[in-house]
Amino acid sequence: MSILVCYPIKSLVQVFLPEGCEALTVENYEELSMKISGSTPCAIVIFTETMDVPPWDWLTWIYNQTSQDVVKIIVPLHRDEELIHRIIETSCMSNTFVLPAKLSNDEIRFQLTCLLGLGKDREPMHETKMGEGKIYTLVSYGSAGVSTFCINYPVVLASLATDSKVAVIDFNVEKPDITNFFQLANNHLALYRPYLLNTGKAESQDWKSIFKRSAHLPNLYLATAATRWKGYEISSLLSALRKQFDYIFIDWGFCFREQEVLHRLLLMSDSSMFFVRPDPFNLESSRKWLSKWRNTTSPIQLVVSHYHKDEMSIERIRSFMGTPVLGVVPRLSYSRVLHSLQSKSILVEELFPPKTYLNSLRSFALEEVHRRKREVLIT
């Protein structure tokens, strides 16, 4: 693959360039303008530190001088990052990507490899699947254990459904706990937003290569998407992910933000799991929120979390909320959860996992596995 690279020191280009690339390197805007007219690269990589003119000038000029099929990848300085994002969004520049300003050379190489489809060990795009992937959106009114569930439950499900591909995505902008827990900063789906302008392009992208694969469970994939999305981007992204994963779990977190985008997400989900704590204040607030959405979305099921047998009965909670209860997640001690977060230890993978908690998640997973098998038999 031929790549035109604009970098201040030609001799150092190989430290971040993926294998299999033939690079034509220039060191400044003047050289870049001359080379663009006389070459037809598959991609252009531009480091903004080489530019001595304002971003709106050189970015617009380069975009207009190259085919829309040419991938444009910008590696910005921190001071340019936000402005370049605004220019690309305002001008609707297709096939133009902006990497985070803080990446190391190895991280730049990884992102270029994914964007240009150069990975050596990539899995086949279309594999035998159980059927159309199922999307599960997890929301709560706050502090109801959604992230802890998303860290632990997919591990249990992936270990039971070994022939299924399980994806976990952190959409929580305010509190991206999963992103921090699994260190997913370099596995950010938002970097690939330009692909979402076109449904066909989105579906042909190998999204699995962007996810971080679990070291212990090869069928478990993790990524972050904690940013502000547009409605069409959510639709395009989820449609593409359905074709590459069997299960997609979305940690949206707090339910009281971005109403329009959340509405689109809930409409596209096969199941919306609303986590509630069994205390009166959380239940009352959650019931008010549910009343606004009950007639406008796909059915929402309750998950009662932090539950103890001495608290309000599940039957009473179901009656009070007027919503089906999917299941119960028992209460975990604060010290146990804190230790898990600090040590990056997944509770269900510990030598002595909390027994009632593990059994609860296993019951969720077994029911899900049986349900999918029934669906496959019917179809």
XYZ file of C-alpha atoms in Angstrom:
379
model
C 0.000 0.000 0.000
C 1.375 3.420 -0.975
C 1.122 6.169 1.644
C 2.050 9.814 1.412
C 3.393 10.915 4.806
C 4.018 14.498 5.885
C 6.384 14.280 8.870
C 9.121 16.680 10.042
C 11.976 14.099 9.977
C 11.940 11.689 7.023
C 14.399 9.242 8.552
C 12.083 8.539 11.521
C 8.922 7.666 9.606
C 9.509 3.923 9.936
C 9.144 4.049 13.741
C 5.368 4.464 13.453
C 4.610 3.138 9.964
C 2.882 -0.272 9.754
C 4.581 -3.128 7.902
C 3.573 -3.546 4.286
C 3.459 0.211 3.524
C 5.435 1.993 0.863
C 5.873 5.519 2.174
C 6.593 8.619 0.164
C 7.698 11.144 2.775
C 7.631 14.933 2.677
C 8.587 17.336 5.451
C 6.418 20.430 4.954
C 3.274 21.827 3.375
C 5.055 23.052 0.240
C 6.481 19.602 -0.530
C 3.126 17.995 0.277
C 1.274 20.262 -2.193
C 3.656 19.294 -4.988
C 3.530 15.563 -4.290
C -0.292 15.441 -4.057
C -0.590 16.680 -7.654
C 1.943 14.162 -9.006
C 1.042 10.961 -7.112
C -1.974 8.776 -6.381
C -1.495 7.415 -2.853
C -4.010 5.119 -1.155
C -3.714 7.194 2.004
C -2.242 10.438 3.296
C -0.896 10.807 6.841
C -0.319 14.384 7.994
C 1.331 15.505 11.223
C 0.073 19.035 11.893
C 3.426 20.137 13.300
C 4.689 20.235 9.680
C 2.073 22.810 8.645
C 2.956 26.525 8.636
C -0.485 27.710 7.457
C -3.810 27.679 9.369
C -5.603 24.282 9.553
C -8.698 25.526 7.670
C -6.480 26.422 4.691
C -4.345 23.307 4.301
C -7.038 20.826 5.361
C -9.628 22.177 2.899
C -7.060 22.372 0.097
C -5.862 18.786 0.597
C -9.420 17.469 0.784
C -10.390 19.211 -2.453
C -7.239 18.062 -4.270
C -7.633 14.358 -3.501
C -10.219 11.742 -4.340
C -12.815 10.996 -1.668
C -11.607 7.377 -1.766
C -8.180 8.418 -0.449
C -7.991 7.967 3.322
C -6.805 11.138 5.066
C -5.369 10.629 8.561
C -4.438 13.645 10.686
C -2.067 13.336 13.655
C -2.553 16.677 15.437
C -0.703 18.662 18.015
C -2.785 19.134 21.135
C -3.499 22.779 20.281
C -4.909 21.792 16.843
C -6.991 18.749 17.788
C -10.311 20.385 18.678
C -10.189 22.855 15.792
C -9.480 20.132 13.218
C -12.390 18.077 14.522
C -14.676 21.104 14.061
C -13.434 21.781 10.522
C -13.972 18.169 9.434
C -17.419 17.986 11.019
C -18.575 21.343 9.648
C -17.314 20.582 6.131
C -18.596 16.949 6.193
C -15.215 15.611 5.038
C -15.545 11.921 4.280
C -12.728 9.407 4.826
C -10.892 11.921 7.032
C -9.751 10.711 10.455
C -8.175 12.504 13.409
C -6.061 10.519 15.855
C -5.740 11.659 19.489
C -2.850 14.051 20.042
C -1.341 12.052 22.923
C -0.513 8.800 21.096
C 2.935 7.215 21.234
C 4.642 5.893 18.084
C 3.490 2.334 18.833
C -0.093 3.543 19.364
C 0.011 5.514 16.099
C 1.177 2.362 14.307
C -1.702 0.373 15.825
C -4.308 2.943 14.744
C -2.866 3.199 11.223
C -2.903 -0.593 10.959
C -6.602 -0.699 11.894
C -7.644 2.248 9.728
C -5.816 0.958 6.658
C -6.769 -2.705 7.170
C -3.199 -3.962 7.385
C -3.423 -6.320 10.388
C -1.676 -9.646 9.796
C -3.780 -11.683 12.200
C -7.182 -10.267 11.412
C -10.112 -12.634 11.617
C -12.310 -13.275 8.585
C -14.922 -10.573 8.168
C -17.852 -12.959 7.746
C -17.884 -15.991 9.996
C -20.554 -18.483 10.956
C -22.747 -16.818 13.573
C -25.801 -17.802 15.515
C -27.785 -15.197 13.606
C -28.287 -11.452 13.762
C -26.417 -10.141 16.794
C -28.449 -9.015 19.802
C -27.991 -5.579 21.363
C -28.485 -5.043 25.087
C -28.471 -1.494 26.397
C -27.880 -1.099 30.133
C -29.048 2.086 31.832
C -29.834 3.225 35.361
C -30.873 6.255 37.365
C -27.473 6.238 39.040
C -25.234 4.077 41.272
C -27.035 0.849 40.463
C -24.050 -1.303 39.470
C -24.302 -1.171 35.664
C -20.535 -0.993 35.104
C -19.780 -3.752 37.615
C -22.328 -5.930 35.812
C -20.773 -5.097 32.412
C -17.320 -6.020 33.694
C -18.385 -9.376 35.109
C -21.460 -10.691 33.297
C -19.981 -10.840 29.741
C -17.113 -12.928 31.156
C -19.620 -15.485 32.456
C -21.616 -15.437 29.211
C -18.521 -15.757 26.998
C -17.277 -18.727 29.043
C -20.623 -20.525 28.610
C -21.314 -19.539 24.982
C -17.863 -20.290 23.585
C -19.113 -20.327 19.984
C -20.458 -16.767 20.272
C -18.663 -13.446 19.967
C -19.460 -11.155 22.898
C -18.784 -7.407 22.701
C -18.804 -4.903 25.574
C -18.866 -1.172 24.764
C -18.552 1.695 27.241
C -20.807 4.581 26.134
C -20.740 6.312 29.520
C -19.359 9.819 28.929
C -19.615 11.090 32.517
C -18.230 7.982 34.225
C -16.314 5.726 31.822
C -15.440 3.088 34.417
C -15.123 0.221 31.938
C -12.788 2.290 29.756
C -10.542 2.953 32.741
C -10.797 -0.564 34.177
C -9.731 -2.297 30.942
C -7.555 0.595 29.662
C -9.456 1.028 26.391
C -8.275 4.502 25.366
C -6.658 3.060 22.219
C -9.762 1.015 21.368
C -12.084 3.953 20.767
C -14.863 3.459 18.215
C -15.280 7.219 17.821
C -11.977 7.405 15.927
C -13.742 5.652 13.055
C -16.755 7.971 12.817
C -16.143 8.890 9.143
C -17.003 5.285 8.208
C -20.461 5.798 9.731
C -21.528 8.349 7.124
C -22.238 5.455 4.763
C -23.967 2.247 5.904
C -22.182 0.114 3.296
C -18.788 1.469 4.330
C -19.611 0.943 8.014
C -20.610 -2.676 7.470
C -17.486 -3.481 5.435
C -15.206 -2.188 8.221
C -13.616 -4.881 10.395
C -14.826 -3.586 13.766
C -13.437 -6.576 15.670
C -9.900 -5.409 14.917
C -10.603 -2.165 16.804
C -11.745 -3.933 19.973
C -9.419 -5.159 22.684
C -9.580 -8.938 22.874
C -9.661 -10.607 26.266
C -6.451 -12.467 27.084
C -8.373 -15.330 28.742
C -11.516 -15.523 26.591
C -10.833 -15.218 22.845
C -14.532 -14.640 22.116
C -14.804 -11.582 24.407
C -14.127 -8.124 22.927
C -14.007 -4.724 24.660
C -14.054 -1.145 23.389
C -14.957 2.387 24.424
C -17.374 4.727 22.688
C -17.594 7.337 25.441
C -18.259 10.471 23.419
C -21.182 12.565 22.120
C -22.791 10.748 19.204
C -25.298 11.775 16.550
C -28.413 9.690 15.937
C -27.404 8.501 12.444
C -23.999 7.416 13.796
C -25.639 5.237 16.445
C -27.855 3.595 13.800
C -24.992 2.941 11.398
C -22.639 1.670 14.098
C -25.090 -0.745 15.693
C -26.237 -2.107 12.327
C -22.601 -2.908 11.489
C -21.844 -4.445 14.886
C -24.870 -6.758 14.640
C -23.229 -8.455 11.667
C -19.927 -9.121 13.446
C -20.945 -10.016 17.012
C -23.543 -12.319 18.548
C -24.005 -10.242 21.709
C -23.380 -6.509 22.122
C -23.624 -5.077 25.657
C -23.736 -1.291 25.871
C -22.991 0.444 29.155
C -24.824 3.737 28.678
C -24.878 4.445 32.397
C -26.961 7.396 33.570
C -30.264 7.591 31.697
C -30.905 11.312 32.056
C -28.715 12.754 29.286
C -28.762 12.990 25.476
C -32.457 12.141 25.157
C -32.557 11.991 21.339
C -29.495 9.767 20.981
C -30.576 7.572 23.885
C -34.005 7.254 22.286
C -32.403 6.001 19.054
C -30.245 3.553 21.002
C -33.165 2.120 22.954
C -35.239 1.750 19.792
C -32.474 -0.238 18.103
C -31.807 -2.471 21.118
C -33.279 -5.951 21.388
C -33.461 -5.551 25.147
C -33.115 -2.528 27.415
C -32.042 -3.459 30.925
C -32.900 -0.793 33.472
C -30.949 -1.235 36.723
C -32.634 -0.066 39.936
C -31.645 -0.170 43.566
C -34.366 -1.532 45.908
C -34.578 1.622 48.024
C -37.695 3.864 47.868
C -35.921 6.952 46.527
C -34.267 5.144 43.616
C -37.451 3.252 42.783
C -39.596 6.394 42.759
C -37.164 8.318 40.554
C -36.797 5.334 38.234
C -40.570 4.913 37.932
C -40.944 8.559 36.868
C -38.246 8.142 34.234
C -39.789 4.927 32.902
C -43.214 6.566 32.565
C -41.762 8.960 29.957
C -40.332 6.168 27.823
C -42.751 3.289 28.250
C -44.752 4.043 25.093
C -41.893 5.262 22.914
C -39.280 2.501 23.056
C -38.874 -1.234 22.882
C -39.832 -2.979 26.148
C -37.639 -2.178 29.139
C -36.926 -4.863 31.716
C -35.833 -4.253 35.286
C -32.718 -5.608 36.909
C -32.834 -5.174 40.681
C -29.272 -4.650 41.861
C -27.610 -4.413 45.262
C -30.461 -6.598 46.460
C -30.705 -8.290 49.865
C -33.412 -10.783 50.816
C -34.516 -8.647 53.792
C -35.455 -5.712 51.544
C -38.649 -5.036 49.577
C -39.855 -8.186 47.828
C -39.309 -8.580 44.098
C -43.046 -9.002 43.598
C -43.706 -5.683 45.312
C -41.008 -3.969 43.237
C -42.547 -5.369 40.051
C -45.988 -4.141 41.083
C -44.707 -0.701 42.128
C -42.715 -0.172 38.915
C -45.264 -1.717 36.562
C -42.402 -3.298 34.601
C -41.211 -6.927 34.300
C -38.246 -7.888 36.467
C -35.614 -9.685 34.401
C -33.533 -10.736 37.386
C -31.764 -9.837 40.595
C -28.116 -9.008 41.254
C -27.233 -9.509 44.925
C -25.488 -6.903 47.007
C -21.699 -6.907 47.120
C -19.734 -5.459 49.991
C -18.229 -2.054 49.276
C -14.740 -3.259 50.246
C -14.954 -6.175 47.792
C -15.974 -3.953 44.890
C -13.359 -1.327 45.772
C -10.603 -3.929 45.891
C -11.713 -5.289 42.510
C -11.609 -1.819 40.910
C -8.256 -0.889 42.410
C -6.566 -4.174 41.549
C -8.287 -4.539 38.139
C -9.473 -7.948 39.284
C -12.637 -9.330 37.673
C -14.762 -10.665 40.523
C -16.081 -13.746 38.725
C -12.532 -14.762 37.725
C -11.081 -14.573 41.239
C -9.985 -17.729 43.007
C -12.862 -17.377 45.477
C -15.535 -15.304 43.718
C -18.596 -14.093 45.662
C -20.776 -17.192 45.394
C -24.241 -15.624 45.353
C -23.106 -12.967 42.892
C -21.569 -15.544 40.550
C -24.654 -17.766 40.739
C -26.871 -14.814 39.876
C -24.839 -13.945 36.776
C -24.734 -17.597 35.733
C -28.523 -17.763 35.882
C -28.719 -14.717 33.576
C -26.214 -16.295 31.189
C -27.783 -19.753 31.106
C -31.202 -18.288 30.355
C -29.671 -16.237 27.543
C -27.852 -19.246 26.044
C -31.027 -21.362 26.130
C -33.058 -18.550 24.581
C -30.632 -18.119 21.685
C -30.585 -21.868 21.053
C -34.381 -21.859 20.879
C -34.262 -18.992 18.384
C -31.779 -20.860 16.192
C -33.956 -23.987 16.216
C -37.035 -21.975 15.237
C -35.276 -20.269 12.340
